[in-house]
Amino acid sequence: MSEIWKTLPGWLRNIVVPVILLIVALSLASAIVGAVFGVIGWIIGWIIRALFVVALGAVVVILVKKASR
């Protein structure tokens, strides 16, 4: 492998390969960040739904108590 690396032209070793590695690294990092924000958004969505259900339950309880008077 080192023989192949040494036979590459200098501009390819010093410019093209680092740029390709940078693009791959940024792509991987953005995928990881997107996955993290996706999971966080999913959790927040479930929390909002749970709070909505609790609020609806509280409204129903209040209305039933007022109706029973």
GROMACS .gro file of N, CA and C in nm, residues 42-68:
model
   81
   42TRP      N    1  -3.773   1.366   1.786
   42TRP     CA    2  -3.871   1.260   1.810
   42TRP      C    3  -3.910   1.256   1.958
   43ILE      N    4  -3.811   1.267   2.047
   43ILE     CA    5  -3.839   1.264   2.192
   43ILE      C    6  -3.923   1.386   2.231
   44ILE      N    7  -3.886   1.503   2.181
   44ILE     CA    8  -3.963   1.624   2.214
   44ILE      C    9  -4.105   1.612   2.161
   45GLY      N   10  -4.121   1.554   2.042
   45GLY     CA   11  -4.256   1.532   1.988
   45GLY      C   12  -4.341   1.445   2.078
   46TRP      N   13  -4.281   1.338   2.128
   46TRP     CA   14  -4.356   1.251   2.219
   46TRP      C   15  -4.389   1.321   2.350
   47ILE      N   16  -4.298   1.404   2.400
   47ILE     CA   17  -4.325   1.479   2.523
   47ILE      C   18  -4.441   1.576   2.501
   48ILE      N   19  -4.441   1.643   2.387
   48ILE     CA   20  -4.550   1.738   2.357
   48ILE      C   21  -4.682   1.664   2.346
   49ARG      N   22  -4.682   1.547   2.281
   49ARG     CA   23  -4.806   1.469   2.271
   49ARG      C   24  -4.855   1.425   2.409
   50ALA      N   25  -4.762   1.381   2.494
   50ALA     CA   26  -4.800   1.338   2.629
   50ALA      C   27  -4.859   1.454   2.708
   51LEU      N   28  -4.797   1.572   2.698
   51LEU     CA   29  -4.849   1.689   2.769
   51LEU      C   30  -4.987   1.728   2.714
   52PHE      N   31  -5.007   1.713   2.585
   52PHE     CA   32  -5.137   1.743   2.525
   52PHE      C   33  -5.244   1.648   2.578
   53VAL      N   34  -5.211   1.520   2.589
   53VAL     CA   35  -5.307   1.422   2.642
   53VAL      C   36  -5.338   1.451   2.787
   54VAL      N   37  -5.237   1.485   2.866
   54VAL     CA   38  -5.259   1.519   3.008
   54VAL      C   39  -5.346   1.644   3.019
   55ALA      N   40  -5.320   1.743   2.935
   55ALA     CA   41  -5.401   1.866   2.940
   55ALA      C   42  -5.545   1.837   2.902
   56LEU      N   43  -5.566   1.754   2.799
   56LEU     CA   44  -5.703   1.718   2.763
   56LEU      C   45  -5.772   1.642   2.876
   57GLY      N   46  -5.700   1.555   2.940
   57GLY     CA   47  -5.757   1.482   3.053
   57GLY      C   48  -5.795   1.577   3.166
   58ALA      N   49  -5.711   1.676   3.193
   58ALA     CA   50  -5.741   1.773   3.298
   58ALA      C   51  -5.864   1.855   3.262
   59VAL      N   52  -5.878   1.893   3.137
   59VAL     CA   53  -5.995   1.970   3.093
   59VAL      C   54  -6.121   1.886   3.108
   60VAL      N   55  -6.113   1.760   3.072
   60VAL     CA   56  -6.229   1.671   3.085
   60VAL      C   57  -6.268   1.657   3.232
   61VAL      N   58  -6.171   1.639   3.320
   61VAL     CA   59  -6.199   1.625   3.464
   61VAL      C   60  -6.266   1.752   3.516
   62ILE      N   61  -6.212   1.868   3.477
   62ILE     CA   62  -6.270   1.995   3.523
   62ILE      C   63  -6.413   2.010   3.472
   63LEU      N   64  -6.435   1.978   3.346
   63LEU     CA   65  -6.570   1.989   3.291
   63LEU      C   66  -6.668   1.892   3.356
   64VAL      N   67  -6.623   1.771   3.385
   64VAL     CA   68  -6.711   1.673   3.451
   64VAL      C   69  -6.743   1.721   3.592
   65LYS      N   70  -6.647   1.776   3.664
   65LYS     CA   71  -6.673   1.825   3.799
   65LYS      C   72  -6.772   1.942   3.798
   66LYS      N   73  -6.755   2.031   3.697
   66LYS     CA   74  -6.848   2.145   3.689
   66LYS      C   75  -6.988   2.097   3.651
   67ALA      N   76  -6.997   1.996   3.566
   67ALA     CA   77  -7.127   1.946   3.522
   67ALA      C   78  -7.198   1.870   3.633
   68SER      N   79  -7.122   1.812   3.725
   68SER     CA   80  -7.184   1.734   3.829
   68SER      C   81  -7.238   1.819   3.943
   0.00000   0.00000   0.00000
